[in-house]
Structure formats: structure tokens, C-alpha cells
Amino acid sequence: MDFSIRAANLEDCKDIARMIMELAEYEKVSEHVKVTQKDLEQDGFSKNPFFHGIVAEVPEAQRTKDGHVKIGYALYFLSYSSWKGRCVYMEDLYVMPEFRGKGIGKALMSKVAQLGMAAGCTQLNFTVLDWNKASLDFYAAQGCSDVTAALGYHVMRCEGAELERLAQP
Amino acid sequence: MDFKIRAAKQEDCKEISRMIIELAVFEKMQDQVKISTQELERDGFCSNPLFECQVAEVSEEQKSSQGYTVVGYVLYYYTYSTWMGLTVFMEDLYVMPEYRGKGIGKGLMSKVAQVGKEKQCTRLQLAVLDWNTRSLDFYIMKGARDMTASEGWHALRFDGEALDKLAAEAPKD
């Protein structure tokens, strides 16, 4: 299958917003999505963007039954390790179900790795839910390590009323 | 004990480097620290810094046995959730052992929450090693939830040869 990977632009935000919802539905958390197409446009395409995106596109002849040619994306940003310096964090990686198994997910992830390394990053980090065996297997096959399983890293989060309380001086 | 929490300056990078190593020793991973003071200076104090830092300082009278007055730090940066928008990630929180139990750790963490709130962050996230029950308890008392234990979030990583190999396989532009 022919596909191309390129940097996302402002006009892609509509399709990225669509695919974010598709990914959230897959992860069974669609009611948690608050980010809108407008938020993506402001947050990703201003002078100091909070994230960068890449999209996977297929030719018109292979468009989906709903007419989409943008059929996958990855969203990433630079983060930091106080031990290793610059890192790249891959927030989302998604390929529409009918386009899976054709190397598109791998190509998107490789591109994030390449762009990260070009920016001086020595780690590519991301998170996966433990029940998501298909994704865990995919990533393991690419050679990543599970830092939670191997080293015992637990991700912790503070939000809502607890975050308000913490922010009191 | 009197202490002050303030934004780190470039000149603090030497002390921050020292404390990064102290924290790594505590986490039993001191051989993993590859970063230099110069990298911290370059990455944290340029026009588009990759992280921010707050330090905790005590007065001269309360300096440590080795003469340090900068006795704690918190290093953090901003991340993006495609569900919730901007979040703040607390990469390191450290207070020198002899200054613990005096509210300095809480002061540093609250400062990050405040700074995040001003930027409209909806979440503060961090990672803790599972054997570090003292820190896990500290964070849970501050209102954090363990997302790995409760929802099964696993942190995955590519580095070293695996990262090189993945990047080499990227499609040509």
C-alpha cells in the first residue's frame, strides 16, 4: 500500500481531532476527551507549540468509505530526563483499523524517533495500558523496554480538587 | 526552619547537578546519570527552555555540614495530553536528607502545582519507583493517584541501540 508520512499542518487538525476521538474510543475513554480541533490549532501551531504532529496519508484511490485520506498520526513533544537530558515523548500513535498491518504505525513511530534524535534526544518514551496486548506486542517487537515492568516505575497523577488543594501556598 | 523557594538561576546548575546525583544514588541508579552541568545550563536557561526548576534555599546559619545553602530542588516541564491539554510533569523532587520533614518537599511540589495552574495545566504527573514506598505514601497524601496500579499505565522506552535502529528505519522525506 502506498502511503506518505509528513509533518502535520494547521489544516490537518480536523482529521487529527477525529482520529484522537477514534483512539479514545479504542482506549475506552472517549468521555474524557476535552481537547477540541480549535485547541489543537492553538496549542500545536502557534509560535511556541506544545506539541508536534506527523500524519500518514494515502492516495485518493485508497481513501476510506467516509472519504478520508489522512489515516494515521503521531503526536509528540520534547521532554527532559535529569539523568540523560533531552527526550522525546510520543503522546499518541494511531492508525485507522482498516490500514493496520501495512507498516504505517511503524513508519510513524520511526519518524518520531528520527526527528527526536535529530533534536538531540537519547530516549523515546510513551505509555501503554497493560490490557492493550496488541500494542504492547507491537512495541516489544520494535525493541522497546517496559520500564514499569522492568524497573517498577509507576505513573502518578494529581488533578481536579486534589491539584487545587496542592496549589494552595 | 526558615527556607525560601525560588526559581532556579543559571548559577544554580552546579548545585542542581550535585543534587541530581544525590537523588540518583538514593534511587540506586547513579551509574545512569550522564547529564552535565553545561547541558542543564544550555537546556534550562535558553530562550525556549526544555525544563524549569525551583530550588529551596536556607540561610547561612542553617547551611549543611558541607556548606550548602541550596538544599532541595524540583525540576519539571510541560507535556500535552490530547484529552486534557497542557499538563505539568514533575521530573525530580529532592530534599537533602537532613532537611526533610520540615515542609520543604511539600513547598517545592506546591510551587509546581501553582506554576502549572497559572499556565492552565489540568494535571500534574510524576513517576515513582514501586519500592520507594516512603515517596509513594508522600505523593498519595498530597492527593496523587497511582495510575499504574489503578488503570494499568505502563511506561515504555526506546533508547540506545533500539532507538538507533528505529530511527534508521524512518521513511525518507
Short mmCIF file of C-alpha atoms in Angstrom, two decimals:
data_model
loop_
_atom_site.label_atom_id
_atom_site.label_comp_id
_atom_site.label_asym_id
_atom_site.label_seq_id
_atom_site.Cartn_x
_atom_site.Cartn_y
_atom_site.Cartn_z
CA MET A 1 0.00 0.00 0.00
CA ASP A 2 1.24 3.48 -0.87
CA PHE A 3 1.34 5.95 1.94
CA SER A 4 3.31 9.07 2.84
CA ILE A 5 4.35 10.48 6.20
CA ARG A 6 4.67 14.24 6.59
CA ALA A 7 4.65 16.97 9.23
CA ALA A 8 1.13 17.97 10.28
CA ASN A 9 -0.12 21.45 9.37
CA LEU A 10 -2.99 23.61 10.66
CA GLU A 11 -5.47 22.17 8.17
CA ASP A 12 -4.82 18.65 9.48
CA CYS A 13 -6.27 19.50 12.90
CA LYS A 14 -9.79 18.48 11.83
CA ASP A 15 -8.61 14.98 10.91
CA ILE A 16 -6.31 14.76 13.93
CA ALA A 17 -9.25 15.68 16.21
CA ARG A 18 -11.32 12.97 14.51
CA MET A 19 -8.59 10.36 14.99
CA ILE A 20 -7.97 11.41 18.63
CA MET A 21 -11.63 10.54 19.30
CA GLU A 22 -11.26 7.23 17.43
CA LEU A 23 -8.20 6.39 19.57
CA ALA A 24 -10.01 7.41 22.77
CA GLU A 25 -12.94 5.17 21.83
CA TYR A 26 -10.49 2.30 21.30
CA GLU A 27 -8.94 3.02 24.73
CA LYS A 28 -12.49 3.16 26.18
CA VAL A 29 -12.11 6.71 27.47
CA SER A 30 -13.85 8.90 24.88
CA GLU A 31 -15.85 10.77 27.53
CA HIS A 32 -12.53 12.10 28.89
CA VAL A 33 -11.55 13.94 25.71
CA LYS A 34 -11.82 17.70 26.28
CA VAL A 35 -9.39 18.89 23.61
CA THR A 36 -11.12 20.31 20.51
CA GLN A 37 -9.96 20.97 16.95
CA LYS A 38 -9.57 24.65 17.90
CA ASP A 39 -7.40 23.72 20.93
CA LEU A 40 -5.16 21.65 18.65
CA GLU A 41 -4.82 24.55 16.22
CA GLN A 42 -3.87 26.97 19.03
CA ASP A 43 -1.70 24.57 21.01
CA GLY A 44 0.15 22.92 18.13
CA PHE A 45 0.57 25.67 15.57
CA SER A 46 1.41 28.84 17.46
CA LYS A 47 4.85 30.41 17.93
CA ASN A 48 5.78 28.09 20.82
CA PRO A 49 3.76 24.93 20.18
CA PHE A 50 3.07 22.47 23.00
CA PHE A 51 3.35 19.53 20.64
CA HIS A 52 4.32 18.47 17.10
CA GLY A 53 2.38 16.14 14.83
CA ILE A 54 3.00 13.92 11.85
CA VAL A 55 0.28 12.42 9.66
CA ALA A 56 0.07 9.39 7.39
CA GLU A 57 -1.77 9.91 4.14
CA VAL A 58 -2.90 7.55 1.38
CA PRO A 59 -3.71 8.45 -2.24
CA GLU A 60 -7.32 9.31 -3.18
CA ALA A 61 -7.79 5.88 -4.73
CA GLN A 62 -7.33 4.29 -1.29
CA ARG A 63 -9.48 6.73 0.73
CA THR A 64 -11.82 5.31 3.38
CA LYS A 65 -15.53 4.84 2.72
CA ASP A 66 -16.09 8.19 4.51
CA GLY A 67 -13.63 9.83 2.13
CA HIS A 68 -10.64 10.24 4.47
CA VAL A 69 -7.08 10.15 3.10
CA LYS A 70 -5.41 11.11 6.40
CA ILE A 71 -5.48 7.72 8.10
CA GLY A 72 -2.91 7.85 10.89
CA TYR A 73 -0.99 10.28 13.08
CA ALA A 74 1.57 10.58 15.82
CA LEU A 75 1.77 13.43 18.28
CA TYR A 76 4.97 14.11 20.24
CA PHE A 77 6.92 16.75 22.16
CA LEU A 78 10.32 17.19 23.75
CA SER A 79 10.66 16.28 27.41
CA TYR A 80 13.63 16.01 29.76
CA SER A 81 15.44 13.45 31.84
CA SER A 82 17.59 14.85 34.64
CA TRP A 83 19.93 11.90 34.01
CA LYS A 84 20.07 11.78 30.23
CA GLY A 85 18.98 15.22 29.01
CA ARG A 86 16.66 15.68 26.06
CA CYS A 87 13.99 13.06 25.40
CA VAL A 88 11.07 12.81 23.04
CA TYR A 89 7.67 11.77 24.36
CA MET A 90 5.20 10.18 21.97
CA GLU A 91 1.77 11.11 23.31
CA ASP A 92 -0.33 9.36 20.62
CA LEU A 93 0.27 6.85 17.84
CA TYR A 94 -2.78 5.81 15.84
CA VAL A 95 -3.63 4.15 12.51
CA MET A 96 -7.24 3.63 11.44
CA PRO A 97 -8.11 -0.09 11.79
CA GLU A 98 -8.51 -0.82 8.06
CA PHE A 99 -4.98 0.49 7.38
CA ARG A 100 -3.16 -1.54 10.03
CA GLY A 101 -0.64 -4.27 9.35
CA LYS A 102 0.91 -2.34 6.44
CA GLY A 103 3.86 -0.70 8.16
CA ILE A 104 2.19 2.67 8.71
CA GLY A 105 2.36 2.62 12.52
CA LYS A 106 6.00 1.56 12.39
CA ALA A 107 6.77 4.32 9.86
CA LEU A 108 5.11 6.98 12.06
CA MET A 109 6.98 5.82 15.15
CA SER A 110 10.31 5.62 13.30
CA LYS A 111 9.78 9.15 12.08
CA VAL A 112 9.23 10.37 15.64
CA ALA A 113 12.44 8.56 16.68
CA GLN A 114 14.36 10.12 13.79
CA LEU A 115 13.07 13.65 14.47
CA GLY A 116 13.76 13.21 18.20
CA MET A 117 17.32 12.05 17.63
CA ALA A 118 17.90 14.94 15.20
CA ALA A 119 16.89 17.26 18.08
CA GLY A 120 19.47 15.59 20.38
CA CYS A 121 17.16 13.18 22.20
CA THR A 122 18.51 9.91 23.58
CA GLN A 123 15.18 8.38 24.65
CA LEU A 124 11.73 7.98 23.12
CA ASN A 125 9.18 7.48 25.89
CA PHE A 126 5.45 6.73 25.82
CA THR A 127 2.80 4.90 27.85
CA VAL A 128 0.55 1.95 27.05
CA LEU A 129 -2.30 0.41 29.04
CA ASP A 130 -1.49 -3.06 30.33
CA TRP A 131 -4.62 -4.67 28.82
CA ASN A 132 -3.66 -3.37 25.34
CA LYS A 133 -1.82 -6.53 24.36
CA ALA A 134 -1.82 -5.80 20.62
CA SER A 135 0.02 -2.53 21.23
CA LEU A 136 2.37 -3.95 23.88
CA ASP A 137 3.33 -6.75 21.45
CA PHE A 138 3.80 -4.28 18.59
CA TYR A 139 6.12 -2.07 20.65
CA ALA A 140 8.05 -5.02 22.12
CA ALA A 141 8.61 -6.33 18.57
CA GLN A 142 10.23 -2.98 17.72
CA GLY A 143 12.70 -3.40 20.59
CA CYS A 144 11.43 -1.12 23.35
CA SER A 145 11.66 -1.88 27.06
CA ASP A 146 8.81 -1.76 29.57
CA VAL A 147 10.26 0.49 32.29
CA THR A 148 7.27 -0.20 34.56
CA ALA A 149 7.63 -4.00 34.37
CA ALA A 150 11.45 -3.96 34.45
CA LEU A 151 12.23 -1.18 36.94
CA GLY A 152 8.94 -0.64 38.76
CA TYR A 153 8.17 2.89 37.51
CA HIS A 154 4.66 3.93 38.50
CA VAL A 155 2.97 6.87 36.79
CA MET A 156 1.19 9.11 39.31
CA ARG A 157 -1.27 11.91 38.69
CA CYS A 158 -2.75 14.80 40.62
CA GLU A 159 -5.80 16.60 39.14
CA GLY A 160 -9.12 18.24 39.96
CA ALA A 161 -9.76 19.16 43.59
CA GLU A 162 -6.54 17.48 44.75
CA LEU A 163 -4.48 19.64 42.37
CA GLU A 164 -6.31 22.77 43.56
CA ARG A 165 -5.51 21.86 47.15
CA LEU A 166 -1.85 21.17 46.33
CA ALA A 167 -1.55 24.53 44.59
CA GLN A 168 -2.52 26.38 47.81
CA PRO A 169 0.64 28.02 49.15
CA MET B 1 13.21 26.01 59.88
CA ASP B 2 13.19 29.02 57.58
CA PHE B 3 13.53 28.28 53.92
CA LYS B 4 12.83 30.07 50.66
CA ILE B 5 11.56 28.55 47.41
CA ARG B 6 12.65 30.47 44.33
CA ALA B 7 13.06 29.96 40.61
CA ALA B 8 16.47 28.48 39.78
CA LYS B 9 19.04 30.68 38.04
CA GLN B 10 21.75 29.52 35.66
CA GLU B 11 24.29 29.79 38.51
CA ASP B 12 22.32 27.17 40.46
CA CYS B 13 23.07 24.44 37.90
CA LYS B 14 26.17 23.30 39.80
CA GLU B 15 24.08 22.69 42.95
CA ILE B 16 21.27 21.12 40.89
CA SER B 17 23.79 18.73 39.28
CA ARG B 18 25.06 17.78 42.73
CA MET B 19 21.55 17.05 43.96
CA ILE B 20 20.60 15.13 40.78
CA ILE B 21 23.43 12.73 41.62
CA GLU B 22 22.37 12.55 45.28
CA LEU B 23 18.84 11.62 44.15
CA ALA B 24 20.19 9.03 41.69
CA VAL B 25 22.29 7.50 44.49
CA PHE B 26 19.11 7.26 46.61
CA GLU B 27 17.31 5.60 43.64
CA LYS B 28 20.27 3.18 43.33
CA MET B 29 20.93 4.29 39.75
CA GLN B 30 23.88 6.67 39.99
CA ASP B 31 25.59 5.00 37.01
CA GLN B 32 22.66 6.15 34.86
CA VAL B 33 23.45 9.86 35.26
CA LYS B 34 25.06 11.07 32.05
CA ILE B 35 23.98 14.71 32.04
CA SER B 36 26.50 17.51 32.62
CA THR B 37 26.13 20.92 34.30
CA GLN B 38 26.67 22.52 30.87
CA GLU B 39 23.72 20.62 29.39
CA LEU B 40 21.48 21.74 32.24
CA GLU B 41 22.60 25.33 31.65
CA ARG B 42 22.02 25.06 27.91
CA ASP B 43 18.64 23.29 28.11
CA GLY B 44 17.12 25.09 31.09
CA PHE B 45 18.26 28.65 30.60
CA CYS B 46 17.94 29.33 26.87
CA SER B 47 15.15 31.27 25.13
CA ASN B 48 12.95 28.15 24.83
CA PRO B 49 13.89 26.10 27.89
CA LEU B 50 13.14 22.39 27.91
CA PHE B 51 12.55 22.39 31.66
CA GLU B 52 12.05 24.73 34.62
CA CYS B 53 13.45 24.40 38.08
CA GLN B 54 12.71 25.75 41.56
CA VAL B 55 15.24 25.48 44.39
CA ALA B 56 14.86 25.53 48.17
CA GLU B 57 17.38 27.67 50.00
CA VAL B 58 18.18 28.04 53.70
CA SER B 59 20.10 30.83 55.42
CA GLU B 60 23.87 30.70 56.00
CA GLU B 61 23.28 29.78 59.65
CA GLN B 62 21.44 26.65 58.56
CA LYS B 63 23.87 25.56 55.85
CA SER B 64 24.67 21.85 55.59
CA SER B 65 27.77 20.25 57.08
CA GLN B 66 29.47 20.70 53.69
CA GLY B 67 28.41 24.36 53.44
CA TYR B 68 25.43 24.09 51.07
CA THR B 69 22.51 26.51 51.37
CA VAL B 70 20.62 25.17 48.35
CA VAL B 71 19.10 22.08 49.95
CA GLY B 72 16.34 20.93 47.59
CA TYR B 73 15.06 21.27 44.06
CA VAL B 74 12.19 20.39 41.79
CA LEU B 75 12.66 20.02 38.02
CA TYR B 76 9.59 20.00 35.81
CA TYR B 77 8.39 20.57 32.27
CA TYR B 78 5.16 20.86 30.32
CA THR B 79 3.58 17.98 28.46
CA TYR B 80 0.45 17.71 26.33
CA SER B 81 -2.45 15.38 26.74
CA THR B 82 -4.61 15.04 23.64
CA TRP B 83 -7.52 14.52 26.04
CA MET B 84 -6.93 17.32 28.55
CA GLY B 85 -4.44 19.77 27.04
CA LEU B 86 -1.40 21.18 28.83
CA THR B 87 -0.11 19.28 31.86
CA VAL B 88 2.97 19.69 34.06
CA PHE B 89 5.34 16.78 34.63
CA MET B 90 7.44 16.77 37.77
CA GLU B 91 10.64 15.02 36.70
CA ASP B 92 12.55 15.31 40.01
CA LEU B 93 11.68 16.32 43.54
CA TYR B 94 14.51 16.15 46.06
CA VAL B 95 15.35 17.46 49.51
CA MET B 96 18.69 16.65 51.17
CA PRO B 97 18.10 14.06 53.94
CA GLU B 98 18.97 16.33 56.88
CA TYR B 99 16.35 18.89 55.73
CA ARG B 100 13.42 16.52 55.34
CA GLY B 101 10.27 16.55 57.44
CA LYS B 102 10.16 20.36 57.51
CA GLY B 103 7.72 21.04 54.70
CA ILE B 104 10.35 21.76 52.04
CA GLY B 105 9.31 18.90 49.73
CA LYS B 106 5.66 19.93 50.04
CA GLY B 107 6.67 23.58 49.40
CA LEU B 108 8.52 22.65 46.19
CA MET B 109 5.70 20.44 44.93
CA SER B 110 3.05 23.07 45.71
CA LYS B 111 5.10 25.61 43.80
CA VAL B 112 5.00 23.37 40.71
CA ALA B 113 1.23 22.98 41.10
CA GLN B 114 0.86 26.78 41.39
CA VAL B 115 3.06 27.49 38.37
CA GLY B 116 1.15 24.83 36.41
CA LYS B 117 -2.18 26.33 37.47
CA GLU B 118 -1.10 29.77 36.19
CA LYS B 119 -0.45 28.15 32.80
CA GLN B 120 -3.83 26.41 32.94
CA CYS B 121 -2.44 22.91 33.36
CA THR B 122 -5.16 20.47 34.34
CA ARG B 123 -2.83 17.75 35.63
CA LEU B 124 0.44 17.32 37.46
CA GLN B 125 2.12 13.96 36.74
CA LEU B 126 5.23 12.23 38.01
CA ALA B 127 6.83 8.77 38.16
CA VAL B 128 7.90 6.90 41.30
CA LEU B 129 9.71 3.58 41.69
CA ASP B 130 7.43 0.95 43.23
CA TRP B 131 9.86 0.03 46.04
CA ASN B 132 10.02 3.67 47.13
CA THR B 133 7.04 3.32 49.49
CA ARG B 134 8.01 6.38 51.50
CA SER B 135 7.74 8.60 48.40
CA LEU B 136 4.59 6.78 47.16
CA ASP B 137 2.95 7.50 50.54
CA PHE B 138 4.10 11.14 50.43
CA TYR B 139 2.56 11.69 46.99
CA ILE B 140 -0.66 9.83 47.82
CA MET B 141 -1.03 12.04 50.90
CA LYS B 142 -0.69 15.07 48.61
CA GLY B 143 -3.60 13.79 46.53
CA ALA B 144 -1.86 11.90 43.72
CA ARG B 145 -3.33 8.70 42.28
CA ASP B 146 -1.21 5.77 41.18
CA MET B 147 -2.31 5.43 37.51
CA THR B 148 -0.18 2.32 37.01
CA ALA B 149 -1.81 0.47 39.93
CA SER B 150 -5.36 1.73 39.26
CA GLU B 151 -5.56 1.85 35.43
CA GLY B 152 -2.62 -0.24 34.24
CA TRP B 153 -0.48 2.50 32.68
CA HIS B 154 2.98 1.23 31.71
CA ALA B 155 5.92 3.49 30.80
CA LEU B 156 7.72 2.19 27.72
CA ARG B 157 11.04 3.39 26.32
CA PHE B 158 13.34 3.18 23.32
CA ASP B 159 16.96 4.10 23.95
CA GLY B 160 20.46 3.03 22.93
CA GLU B 161 20.65 0.62 20.01
CA ALA B 162 16.89 0.05 19.89
CA LEU B 163 16.35 3.79 19.35
CA ASP B 164 19.12 3.99 16.72
CA LYS B 165 17.58 1.08 14.84
CA LEU B 166 14.05 2.51 14.98
CA ALA B 167 15.22 5.93 13.75
CA ALA B 168 17.24 4.37 10.92
CA GLU B 169 14.08 2.73 9.58
CA ALA B 170 12.18 6.02 9.20
CA PRO B 171 10.81 6.67 5.70
CA LYS B 172 12.82 9.12 3.62
CA ASP B 173 11.28 12.59 3.19
#
